[in-house]
XYZ file of N, CA and C in Angstrom:
831
model
N 0.833 -1.194 0.000
C 0.000 0.000 0.000
C 0.874 1.251 0.000
N 0.294 2.345 -0.495
C 1.043 3.605 -0.559
C 1.122 4.233 0.826
N 2.326 4.641 1.204
C 2.542 5.292 2.495
C 2.537 6.800 2.275
N 1.646 7.501 2.956
C 1.534 8.947 2.773
C 2.428 9.689 3.758
N 2.657 10.961 3.455
C 3.441 11.811 4.362
C 2.744 11.928 5.713
N 1.410 11.928 5.687
C 0.649 12.011 6.940
C 0.879 10.769 7.796
N 0.957 9.593 7.147
C 1.236 8.352 7.881
C 2.610 8.412 8.544
N 3.586 8.869 7.781
C 4.954 8.966 8.293
C 5.006 9.923 9.474
N 4.337 11.057 9.337
C 4.345 12.051 10.407
C 3.643 11.520 11.653
N 2.552 10.771 11.450
C 1.835 10.189 12.589
C 2.742 9.235 13.365
N 3.460 8.361 12.648
C 4.359 7.419 13.316
C 5.500 8.155 14.007
N 5.971 9.208 13.381
C 7.045 10.009 13.984
C 6.563 10.654 15.288
N 5.334 11.177 15.272
C 4.783 11.783 16.484
C 4.593 10.741 17.584
N 4.243 9.534 17.184
C 4.011 8.464 18.153
C 5.297 7.935 18.768
N 6.369 7.912 17.988
C 7.585 7.220 18.428
C 8.783 8.114 18.675
N 8.814 9.281 18.024
C 9.991 10.136 18.127
C 11.119 9.704 17.213
N 10.890 8.677 16.385
C 11.923 8.203 15.451
C 12.026 9.143 14.247
N 13.121 9.017 13.484
C 13.353 9.882 12.329
C 12.370 9.618 11.202
N 12.208 10.626 10.332
C 11.232 10.527 9.243
C 11.521 9.345 8.318
N 12.783 9.197 7.891
C 13.121 8.120 6.962
C 12.957 6.750 7.616
N 13.345 6.663 8.902
C 13.171 5.397 9.622
C 11.691 5.036 9.707
N 10.855 6.044 9.963
C 9.411 5.810 10.049
C 8.853 5.364 8.698
N 9.312 6.015 7.632
C 8.830 5.673 6.289
C 9.187 4.225 5.944
N 10.445 3.853 6.207
C 10.888 2.491 5.898
C 10.129 1.458 6.729
N 9.908 1.786 8.008
C 9.199 0.852 8.886
C 7.762 0.653 8.424
N 7.103 1.729 8.019
C 5.727 1.624 7.535
C 5.648 0.830 6.233
N 6.629 1.053 5.364
C 6.657 0.298 4.106
C 6.834 -1.193 4.381
N 7.745 -1.505 5.302
C 8.000 -2.909 5.643
C 6.788 -3.547 6.318
N 6.030 -2.718 7.048
C 4.863 -3.217 7.787
C 3.573 -3.119 6.983
N 3.695 -2.715 5.704
C 2.505 -2.555 4.854
C 1.472 -1.622 5.477
N 1.983 -0.580 6.150
C 1.103 0.449 6.683
C 0.529 0.179 8.061
N 0.847 -0.974 8.662
C 0.322 -1.294 9.991
C 1.187 -0.627 11.065
N 0.581 0.234 11.872
C 1.356 1.051 12.809
C 1.967 0.229 13.940
N 1.214 -0.726 14.496
C 1.758 -1.543 15.584
C 2.976 -2.333 15.103
N 2.869 -2.915 13.912
C 3.998 -3.670 13.354
C 5.176 -2.746 13.085
N 4.896 -1.544 12.598
C 5.960 -0.574 12.319
C 6.706 -0.189 13.592
N 5.963 -0.043 14.691
C 6.603 0.277 15.975
C 7.538 -0.851 16.395
N 7.077 -2.099 16.244
C 7.934 -3.248 16.575
C 9.185 -3.274 15.701
N 9.029 -2.960 14.422
C 10.179 -2.934 13.506
C 11.195 -1.900 13.963
N 10.721 -0.722 14.337
C 11.626 0.324 14.825
C 12.354 -0.137 16.082
N 11.625 -0.776 16.989
C 12.247 -1.246 18.226
C 13.301 -2.308 17.947
N 12.979 -3.227 17.034
C 13.924 -4.292 16.701
C 15.206 -3.736 16.096
N 15.095 -2.597 15.449
C 16.272 -1.971 14.846
C 16.979 -1.032 15.819
N 16.554 -1.094 17.070
C 17.256 -0.341 18.101
C 16.726 1.049 18.349
N 15.644 1.418 17.686
C 15.086 2.744 17.906
C 14.441 2.796 19.286
N 14.682 3.877 19.986
C 13.980 4.102 21.244
C 12.678 4.818 20.899
N 11.571 4.127 21.078
C 10.300 4.702 20.663
C 9.409 4.919 21.872
N 8.547 5.905 21.747
C 7.577 6.170 22.802
C 6.564 5.033 22.833
N 6.111 4.692 24.022
C 5.214 3.543 24.165
C 3.754 3.958 24.017
N 3.463 4.657 22.936
C 2.087 5.062 22.667
C 1.491 4.105 21.648
N 0.220 3.800 21.811
C -0.430 2.842 20.934
C -0.751 3.463 19.588
N -0.719 2.632 18.554
C -1.026 3.116 17.212
C -2.479 3.524 17.073
N -3.325 2.937 17.888
C -4.733 3.264 17.757
C -5.163 4.321 18.773
N -4.229 5.103 19.263
C -4.568 6.119 20.250
C -5.659 7.033 19.696
N -6.552 7.422 20.559
C -7.653 8.276 20.140
C -7.285 9.728 20.369
N -7.858 10.593 19.559
C -7.647 12.024 19.733
C -8.758 12.615 20.587
N -9.510 11.764 21.272
C -10.707 12.176 21.996
C -10.393 13.085 23.179
N -11.299 14.014 23.401
C -11.302 14.816 24.620
C -12.393 14.259 25.529
N -12.598 14.902 26.675
C -13.641 14.444 27.573
C -13.217 14.496 29.016
N -13.640 13.494 29.774
C -13.371 13.483 31.205
C -13.207 12.046 31.696
N -12.299 11.859 32.646
C -12.106 10.568 33.321
C -12.303 10.804 34.812
N -13.153 9.994 35.428
C -13.466 10.162 36.849
C -13.427 8.818 37.564
N -12.955 8.831 38.806
C -12.934 7.623 39.631
C -13.431 7.960 41.025
N -14.026 6.974 41.689
C -14.510 7.190 43.043
C -14.785 5.871 43.737
N -15.121 5.951 45.034
C -15.431 4.760 45.830
C -16.717 4.991 46.620
N -17.285 3.892 47.121
C -18.403 4.041 48.049
C -17.870 4.455 49.420
N -18.771 4.773 50.339
C -18.362 5.264 51.657
C -17.561 4.221 52.429
N -17.887 2.952 52.213
C -17.199 1.873 52.936
C -15.826 1.553 52.352
N -15.539 2.111 51.187
C -14.279 1.861 50.473
C -14.080 0.369 50.191
N -15.171 -0.224 49.699
C -15.120 -1.626 49.278
C -15.488 -1.782 47.798
N -15.936 -0.700 47.170
C -16.290 -0.705 45.743
C -15.724 0.562 45.109
N -14.953 0.382 44.053
C -14.371 1.522 43.334
C -14.751 1.423 41.867
N -14.938 2.578 41.236
C -15.286 2.607 39.815
C -14.527 3.726 39.126
N -14.228 3.508 37.845
C -13.601 4.542 37.025
C -14.336 4.569 35.690
N -14.653 5.775 35.218
C -15.386 5.930 33.963
C -14.674 6.929 33.057
N -14.922 6.791 31.755
C -14.460 7.768 30.771
C -15.647 8.145 29.894
N -15.864 9.447 29.728
C -16.882 9.949 28.812
C -16.177 10.869 27.826
N -16.345 10.595 26.545
C -15.609 11.325 25.504
C -16.469 12.338 24.765
N -15.803 13.399 24.309
C -16.382 14.358 23.380
C -15.279 14.718 22.385
N -15.535 15.689 21.518
C -14.565 15.989 20.466
C -13.577 17.092 20.816
N -13.999 18.061 21.628
C -13.128 19.209 21.895
C -12.926 19.425 23.383
N -11.813 20.033 23.718
C -11.503 20.369 25.099
C -12.508 21.373 25.649
N -13.010 22.241 24.776
C -13.985 23.261 25.191
C -15.240 22.601 25.764
N -15.782 21.637 25.039
C -16.968 20.923 25.522
C -16.606 20.024 26.704
N -15.403 19.470 26.688
C -14.962 18.608 27.774
C -14.917 19.302 29.120
N -14.824 20.629 29.100
C -14.793 21.403 30.344
C -16.114 22.130 30.596
N -17.089 21.893 29.716
C -18.413 22.484 29.862
C -19.091 21.952 31.126
N -19.717 22.836 31.902
C -20.320 22.439 33.179
C -21.397 21.370 33.012
N -22.183 21.467 31.937
C -23.252 20.489 31.731
C -22.669 19.109 31.430
N -21.610 19.077 30.629
C -20.956 17.812 30.284
C -20.299 17.186 31.512
N -19.508 17.971 32.246
C -18.819 17.430 33.426
C -19.814 17.065 34.518
N -20.876 17.859 34.646
C -21.897 17.563 35.652
C -22.594 16.244 35.380
N -22.876 15.977 34.105
C -23.515 14.714 33.728
C -22.596 13.533 34.026
N -21.304 13.691 33.737
C -20.337 12.622 34.014
C -20.237 12.350 35.515
N -20.271 13.399 36.317
C -20.202 13.224 37.774
C -21.442 12.511 38.306
N -22.608 12.851 37.744
C -23.838 12.156 38.143
C -23.769 10.682 37.759
N -23.196 10.410 36.598
C -23.038 9.022 36.163
C -22.171 8.245 37.144
N -21.048 8.830 37.555
C -20.163 8.142 38.502
C -20.898 7.852 39.806
N -21.682 8.821 40.292
C -22.451 8.615 41.521
C -23.409 7.434 41.375
N -24.091 7.369 40.226
C -25.042 6.284 39.986
C -24.337 4.930 39.861
N -23.180 4.933 39.231
C -22.401 3.703 39.087
C -22.005 3.166 40.462
N -21.520 4.045 41.317
C -21.093 3.626 42.660
C -22.292 3.157 43.482
N -23.424 3.813 43.297
C -24.638 3.451 44.032
C -25.208 2.107 43.576
N -25.193 1.861 42.263
C -25.873 0.686 41.703
C -24.958 -0.494 41.372
N -23.660 -0.263 41.284
C -22.674 -1.312 40.998
C -23.020 -2.140 39.753
N -23.174 -1.508 38.603
C -23.474 -2.283 37.392
C -22.348 -3.263 37.077
N -22.734 -4.417 36.521
C -21.758 -5.480 36.262
C -21.073 -5.339 34.919
N -21.548 -4.412 34.075
C -20.967 -4.262 32.741
C -21.132 -2.828 32.251
N -20.406 -2.507 31.200
C -20.522 -1.185 30.580
C -21.936 -0.965 30.060
N -22.522 -1.984 29.448
C -23.880 -1.843 28.901
C -24.885 -1.546 30.008
N -24.736 -2.210 31.152
C -25.618 -1.923 32.290
C -25.421 -0.494 32.773
N -24.187 -0.035 32.801
C -23.901 1.330 33.244
C -24.544 2.355 32.311
N -24.542 2.066 31.015
C -25.138 2.992 30.044
C -26.646 3.143 30.240
N -27.268 2.124 30.820
C -28.723 2.148 30.995
C -29.156 2.651 32.372
N -28.209 3.081 33.193
C -28.566 3.621 34.505
C -29.427 4.866 34.345
N -30.392 5.011 35.251
C -31.313 6.145 35.184
C -30.770 7.326 35.992
N -30.782 8.481 35.361
C -30.464 9.750 36.022
C -31.679 10.646 35.815
N -32.366 11.002 36.902
C -33.602 11.799 36.805
C -34.597 11.142 35.849
N -34.807 9.844 36.018
C -35.806 9.067 35.264
C -35.490 8.879 33.784
N -34.285 9.197 33.368
C -33.876 8.953 31.982
C -32.521 8.267 31.998
N -32.270 7.416 30.991
C -30.982 6.728 30.958
C -29.861 7.720 30.662
N -28.669 7.323 31.066
C -27.510 8.174 30.772
C -27.367 8.378 29.274
N -27.614 7.336 28.497
C -27.513 7.439 27.037
C -28.488 8.479 26.490
N -29.693 8.561 27.077
C -30.667 9.574 26.645
C -30.146 10.980 26.936
N -29.590 11.159 28.128
C -29.012 12.461 28.485
C -27.884 12.831 27.523
N -27.060 11.846 27.190
C -25.924 12.105 26.307
C -26.410 12.488 24.907
N -27.443 11.808 24.434
C -28.005 12.125 23.117
C -28.525 13.559 23.077
N -29.172 13.976 24.153
C -29.672 15.357 24.228
C -28.517 16.353 24.183
N -27.444 16.045 24.893
C -26.287 16.940 24.926
C -25.591 16.987 23.568
N -25.593 15.875 22.866
C -25.038 15.849 21.503
C -25.806 16.819 20.616
N -27.137 16.827 20.775
C -27.969 17.739 19.997
C -27.677 19.196 20.302
N -27.352 19.488 21.551
C -27.066 20.871 21.945
C -25.706 21.343 21.440
N -24.716 20.463 21.499
C -23.336 20.877 21.187
C -22.929 20.589 19.751
N -23.595 19.622 19.118
C -23.198 19.227 17.768
C -21.962 18.350 17.743
N -21.498 17.925 18.932
C -20.295 17.087 19.005
C -20.648 15.622 19.216
N -19.827 14.763 18.666
C -19.949 13.336 18.945
C -19.537 13.091 20.394
N -20.333 12.332 21.120
C -20.015 11.974 22.503
C -20.253 10.488 22.692
N -19.488 9.885 23.581
C -19.668 8.460 23.861
C -19.172 8.128 25.255
N -19.651 7.012 25.749
C -19.261 6.486 27.059
C -18.614 5.128 26.804
N -17.288 5.103 26.520
C -16.645 3.875 26.050
C -16.042 2.988 27.132
N -15.858 3.525 28.344
C -15.069 2.756 29.320
C -15.628 2.863 30.731
N -15.763 1.710 31.367
C -16.173 1.614 32.769
C -15.517 0.370 33.362
N -14.847 0.543 34.498
C -14.260 -0.585 35.214
C -14.584 -0.443 36.695
N -14.641 -1.566 37.385
C -14.901 -1.513 38.823
C -14.095 -2.593 39.538
N -13.901 -2.375 40.830
C -13.230 -3.349 41.697
C -14.032 -3.457 42.984
N -14.332 -4.678 43.409
C -14.889 -4.933 44.734
C -13.849 -5.709 45.522
N -13.466 -5.180 46.677
C -12.412 -5.796 47.484
C -12.515 -5.271 48.915
N -11.835 -5.918 49.876
C -11.871 -5.441 51.260
C -11.384 -4.003 51.420
N -10.445 -3.596 50.566
C -9.944 -2.214 50.565
C -9.828 -1.752 49.118
N -10.448 -0.618 48.804
C -10.285 -0.028 47.473
C -9.955 1.450 47.624
N -9.395 1.995 46.563
C -9.103 3.428 46.543
C -9.246 3.932 45.118
N -9.382 5.249 44.996
C -9.495 5.888 43.682
C -8.605 7.119 43.668
N -7.937 7.334 42.548
C -7.078 8.509 42.388
C -7.462 9.240 41.110
N -7.771 10.529 41.249
C -8.073 11.390 40.107
C -6.936 12.384 39.921
N -6.275 12.306 38.776
C -5.187 13.236 38.496
C -5.764 14.601 38.135
N -5.022 15.633 38.467
C -5.479 16.996 38.206
C -5.849 17.177 36.734
N -6.995 17.785 36.498
C -7.445 18.022 35.133
C -8.430 16.988 34.631
N -8.610 15.898 35.408
C -9.583 14.839 35.076
C -9.381 14.221 33.696
N -8.114 14.055 33.326
C -7.777 13.351 32.087
C -7.214 11.956 32.370
N -6.971 11.666 33.638
C -6.354 10.404 34.057
C -6.866 10.036 35.438
N -7.232 8.766 35.614
C -7.679 8.295 36.924
C -7.360 6.810 37.062
N -7.212 6.374 38.312
C -6.934 4.963 38.584
C -7.779 4.480 39.754
N -8.028 3.177 39.782
C -8.617 2.526 40.951
C -7.780 1.291 41.263
N -7.780 0.898 42.539
C -6.927 -0.216 42.966
C -7.549 -0.880 44.178
N -7.365 -2.203 44.299
C -7.900 -2.936 45.434
C -6.849 -3.778 46.140
N -6.983 -3.881 47.469
C -6.165 -4.765 48.297
C -7.037 -5.917 48.806
N -6.390 -7.027 49.152
C -7.119 -8.206 49.616
C -7.495 -8.151 51.088
N -6.944 -7.200 51.865
C -7.244 -7.135 53.293
C -6.973 -5.741 53.848
N -7.622 -5.454 54.973
C -7.370 -4.213 55.701
C -6.654 -4.555 57.001
N -5.544 -3.873 57.249
C -4.810 -4.052 58.501
C -5.258 -3.002 59.508
N -5.223 -1.748 59.083
C -5.674 -0.624 59.899
C -6.015 0.517 58.946
N -6.329 1.679 59.488
C -6.718 2.801 58.625
C -5.591 3.239 57.696
N -4.355 2.971 58.085
C -3.221 3.342 57.237
C -3.186 2.526 55.944
N -3.894 1.398 55.934
C -3.950 0.579 54.717
C -4.506 1.382 53.548
N -5.468 2.267 53.838
C -6.052 3.094 52.773
C -5.022 4.067 52.204
N -4.166 4.591 53.079
C -3.104 5.498 52.625
C -2.123 4.753 51.725
N -1.751 3.539 52.139
C -0.840 2.721 51.330
C -1.459 2.458 49.958
N -2.732 2.080 49.959
C -3.419 1.789 48.696
C -3.442 3.014 47.792
N -3.694 4.177 48.383
C -3.763 5.402 47.578
C -2.406 5.741 46.972
N -1.344 5.536 47.732
C 0.003 5.776 47.206
C 0.291 4.854 46.013
N -0.155 3.610 46.113
C 0.085 2.662 45.024
C -0.783 3.018 43.813
N -1.991 3.513 44.053
C -2.845 3.958 42.947
C -2.206 5.133 42.209
N -1.540 6.010 42.946
C -0.819 7.125 42.320
C 0.367 6.604 41.508
N 1.010 5.550 41.996
C 2.097 4.900 41.255
C 1.577 4.380 39.916
N 0.413 3.752 39.930
C -0.198 3.237 38.700
C -0.435 4.377 37.716
N -0.910 5.505 38.227
C -1.149 6.663 37.359
C 0.148 7.155 36.732
N 1.198 7.231 37.534
C 2.463 7.809 37.067
C 3.242 6.875 36.152
N 3.257 5.575 36.465
C 4.171 4.645 35.798
C 3.499 3.652 34.847
N 2.176 3.624 34.827
C 1.415 2.853 33.834
C 1.890 1.401 33.684
N 1.868 0.609 34.763
C 2.275 -0.798 34.645
C 1.297 -1.590 33.781
N 1.788 -2.671 33.168
C 0.923 -3.503 32.324
C 0.303 -4.652 33.112
N 0.852 -4.949 34.300
C 0.359 -6.068 35.102
C 0.787 -5.868 36.549
N 0.208 -6.665 37.453
C 0.568 -6.559 38.865
C 1.962 -7.124 39.109
N 2.223 -8.340 38.624
C 3.516 -9.000 38.844
C 3.932 -9.737 37.565
N 5.107 -10.316 37.595
C 5.646 -11.003 36.411
C 4.688 -12.065 35.882
N 4.118 -12.855 36.796
C 3.261 -13.970 36.387
C 1.955 -13.511 35.750
N 1.634 -12.240 35.894
C 0.377 -11.723 35.359
C 0.519 -11.148 33.953
N 1.743 -11.087 33.446
C 1.964 -10.524 32.112
C 1.485 -11.510 31.050
N 0.774 -11.018 30.077
C 0.289 -11.837 28.959
C 1.479 -12.522 28.279
N 1.422 -13.859 28.105
C 2.525 -14.577 27.441
C 2.877 -14.008 26.069
N 1.896 -13.474 25.363
C 2.164 -12.879 24.053
C 3.072 -11.657 24.179
N 2.869 -10.879 25.258
C 3.723 -9.711 25.493
C 5.142 -10.163 25.815
N 5.264 -11.217 26.627
C 6.587 -11.733 26.993
C 7.343 -12.188 25.747
N 6.678 -12.958 24.893
C 7.333 -13.453 23.683
C 7.695 -12.301 22.755
N 6.832 -11.311 22.709
C 7.117 -10.137 21.872
C 8.364 -9.412 22.372
N 8.467 -9.217 23.690
C 9.625 -8.532 24.260
C 10.901 -9.346 24.045
N 10.810 -10.669 24.186
C 11.981 -11.520 23.952
C 12.441 -11.426 22.500
N 11.498 -11.457 21.569
C 11.843 -11.385 20.151
C 12.487 -10.040 19.818
N 11.929 -8.976 20.386
C 12.521 -7.652 20.161
C 13.929 -7.607 20.749
N 14.103 -8.192 21.952
C 15.425 -8.233 22.572
C 16.433 -9.001 21.736
N 16.002 -10.118 21.154
C 16.900 -10.909 20.296
C 17.321 -10.104 19.063
N 16.350 -9.468 18.431
C 16.645 -8.697 17.220
C 17.548 -7.505 17.524
N 17.329 -6.876 18.688
C 18.201 -5.769 19.085
C 19.634 -6.259 19.278
N 19.778 -7.418 19.927
C 21.116 -7.982 20.166
C 21.809 -8.295 18.844
N 21.065 -8.869 17.911
C 21.651 -9.178 16.597
C 22.023 -7.901 15.854
N 21.166 -6.889 15.967
C 21.447 -5.618 15.290
C 22.702 -4.953 15.851
N 22.996 -5.245 17.133
C 24.194 -4.690 17.773
C 25.430 -5.546 17.498
N 25.248 -6.633 16.741
C 26.377 -7.483 16.374
C 26.815 -8.452 17.452
N 25.932 -8.766 18.398
C 26.296 -9.696 19.466
C 26.377 -11.130 18.926
N 27.246 -11.965 19.513
C 27.356 -13.365 19.076
C 26.023 -14.090 19.247
N 25.722 -14.993 18.316
C 24.426 -15.681 18.333
C 24.217 -16.468 19.623
N 25.329 -17.020 20.182
C 25.175 -17.808 21.406
C 24.871 -16.945 22.636
N 24.955 -15.620 22.473
C 24.648 -14.704 23.576
C 23.271 -14.054 23.424
N 22.651 -14.255 22.270
C 21.417 -13.528 21.944
C 20.298 -13.802 22.948
N 20.066 -15.084 23.272
C 18.971 -15.418 24.188
C 19.218 -14.862 25.586
N 20.465 -14.935 26.044
C 20.798 -14.418 27.373
C 20.582 -12.911 27.428
N 20.984 -12.212 26.383
C 20.792 -10.759 26.321
C 19.299 -10.429 26.310
N 18.522 -11.211 25.543
C 17.076 -10.985 25.475
C 16.424 -11.192 26.841
N 16.888 -12.202 27.593
C 16.360 -12.447 28.939
C 16.664 -11.265 29.856
N 17.865 -10.711 29.710
C 18.226 -9.544 30.505
C 17.329 -8.356 30.202
N 17.032 -8.166 28.921
C 16.132 -7.078 28.529
C 14.717 -7.333 29.045
N 14.304 -8.610 29.067
C 12.981 -8.947 29.592
C 12.896 -8.630 31.080
N 13.967 -8.917 31.821
C 13.980 -8.594 33.250
C 13.874 -7.096 33.479
N 14.501 -6.314 32.609
C 14.362 -4.857 32.714
C 12.920 -4.442 32.425
N 12.308 -5.119 31.456
C 10.901 -4.859 31.145
C 10.030 -5.117 32.374
N 10.283 -6.240 33.072
C 9.514 -6.548 34.279
C 9.662 -5.438 35.319
N 10.888 -4.956 35.506
C 11.136 -3.915 36.506
C 10.459 -2.602 36.142
N 10.354 -2.346 34.854
C 9.753 -1.095 34.405
C 8.236 -1.181 34.280
N 7.705 -2.385 34.014
C 6.314 -2.490 33.570
C 5.395 -3.326 34.449
N 5.912 -3.986 35.493
C 5.024 -4.696 36.417
C 5.014 -3.958 37.749
N 3.827 -3.723 38.260
C 3.634 -2.826 39.397
C 4.517 -3.160 40.592
N 4.496 -4.398 41.051
C 5.212 -4.753 42.281
C 6.723 -4.676 42.127
N 7.218 -4.747 40.889
C 8.662 -4.721 40.651
C 9.179 -3.350 40.229
N 8.276 -2.403 40.051
C 8.698 -1.044 39.709
C 9.355 -0.367 40.909
N 10.270 0.556 40.621
C 10.781 1.415 41.680
C 9.625 2.257 42.201
N 9.516 2.349 43.533
C 8.458 3.150 44.133
C 8.776 4.626 43.908
N 7.864 5.350 43.301
C 8.115 6.740 42.924
C 8.500 7.593 44.128
N 7.864 7.352 45.258
C 8.128 8.152 46.464
C 9.500 7.852 47.072
N 9.994 6.629 46.837
C 11.286 6.219 47.392
C 11.909 5.181 46.463
N 12.660 5.619 45.456
C 13.218 4.708 44.442
C 14.174 3.649 44.980
N 14.548 3.735 46.263
C 15.427 2.722 46.837
C 14.687 1.404 47.092
N 13.369 1.448 47.029
C 12.584 0.235 47.251
C 11.594 0.037 46.111
N 11.144 -1.201 45.952
C 10.118 -1.484 44.947
C 8.737 -1.240 45.560
N 7.732 -1.204 44.715
C 6.362 -1.059 45.204
C 5.999 -2.248 46.086
N 6.430 -3.446 45.677
C 6.166 -4.636 46.479
C 6.769 -4.536 47.870
N 7.981 -4.018 47.961
C 8.630 -3.845 49.264
C 7.904 -2.802 50.106
N 7.453 -1.742 49.457
C 6.713 -0.688 50.163
C 5.438 -1.259 50.789
N 4.708 -2.066 50.041
C 3.478 -2.667 50.566
C 3.801 -3.641 51.695
N 4.839 -4.463 51.514
C 5.203 -5.483 52.506
C 5.634 -4.865 53.827
N 6.172 -3.651 53.793
C 6.554 -2.972 55.034
C 5.327 -2.722 55.912
N 4.191 -2.549 55.287
C 2.943 -2.343 56.031
C 2.397 -3.677 56.526
N 2.343 -4.660 55.622
C 1.905 -6.010 55.985
C 2.283 -6.954 54.852
N 3.026 -7.991 55.183
C 3.548 -8.888 54.144
C 2.460 -9.708 53.458
N 1.264 -9.767 54.056
C 0.183 -10.561 53.467
C -0.765 -9.745 52.587
N -0.534 -8.446 52.496
C -1.383 -7.625 51.628
C -1.030 -7.888 50.169
N -2.052 -8.111 49.368
C -1.876 -8.330 47.934
C -2.708 -7.315 47.153
N -2.166 -6.867 46.042
C -2.955 -6.070 45.103
C -3.817 -7.051 44.318
N -5.136 -6.899 44.414
C -6.013 -7.845 43.720
C -6.303 -7.401 42.286
N -6.300 -6.089 42.062
C -6.592 -5.587 40.718
C -6.339 -4.087 40.681
N -6.049 -3.596 39.494
C -6.029 -2.145 39.294
C -6.506 -1.841 37.882
N -7.006 -0.619 37.710
C -7.374 -0.115 36.382
C -6.872 1.315 36.251
N -6.485 1.662 35.042
C -6.000 3.014 34.742
C -6.644 3.466 33.432
N -7.332 4.593 33.476
C -7.921 5.168 32.270
C -7.335 6.547 32.026
N -7.017 6.825 30.769
C -6.449 8.117 30.397
C -7.012 8.538 29.046
N -7.408 9.790 28.940
C -7.886 10.291 27.659
C -6.804 10.126 26.599
N -7.201 9.659 25.428
C -6.259 9.496 24.332
C -5.615 8.134 24.268
N -5.945 7.243 25.240
C -5.380 5.889 25.212
C -6.507 4.875 25.123
């Protein structure tokens, strides 16, 4: 397929790689952006970890918990422009939706869309607002956690939010620990809780990229697998929550920080939503 200048520029914006490198990668990948990113990485390019299908959507991301802090929810409501995304009617509707979600605990996104706000479904309210603003709007994402301890973190500007759950409560300080870890999730965007939770496809992908990088650097073939394993271990440290350096104190991992409070506390789940991802 023909690769356009716009395609090349899009990949360049996503990865930070050079124009010619982006063009060659897209040509080799037949225009597929995810494959092109992998090609750049295999050739040793340091690329930004942004997805090829990133959305240009504006809107709002909100997270919250019930009073007992045993149920947490995070929602995303999208619109087309930042102007509408900060409109009081739009943000007010999203806040009412979050309240209803926490109150009713819907089991799915479809159930959440049908929640009643002032005797009308959220979808009906959204359709009315679309008519007023002329902008496309949608409610694409809803996640929840039920656990003995939950927390929610809303980043300033309401473009990013996280929720996280622990398997047990030790004392009131457990909530503080959970909130600190939820902030870690917001800042460092882990792909999984621990090594064993990483999708095997991701592991194999990282190993293959590590092998190709080693070969591109001219390393002996008998060293390629060992080098790839080393790169995979770095991936675990950077991308799995419990093995990441704790942002507040880089001398310890997140897992060590939690264990200092209680060695039996486990992270049961986390979710992170961000506009544009």
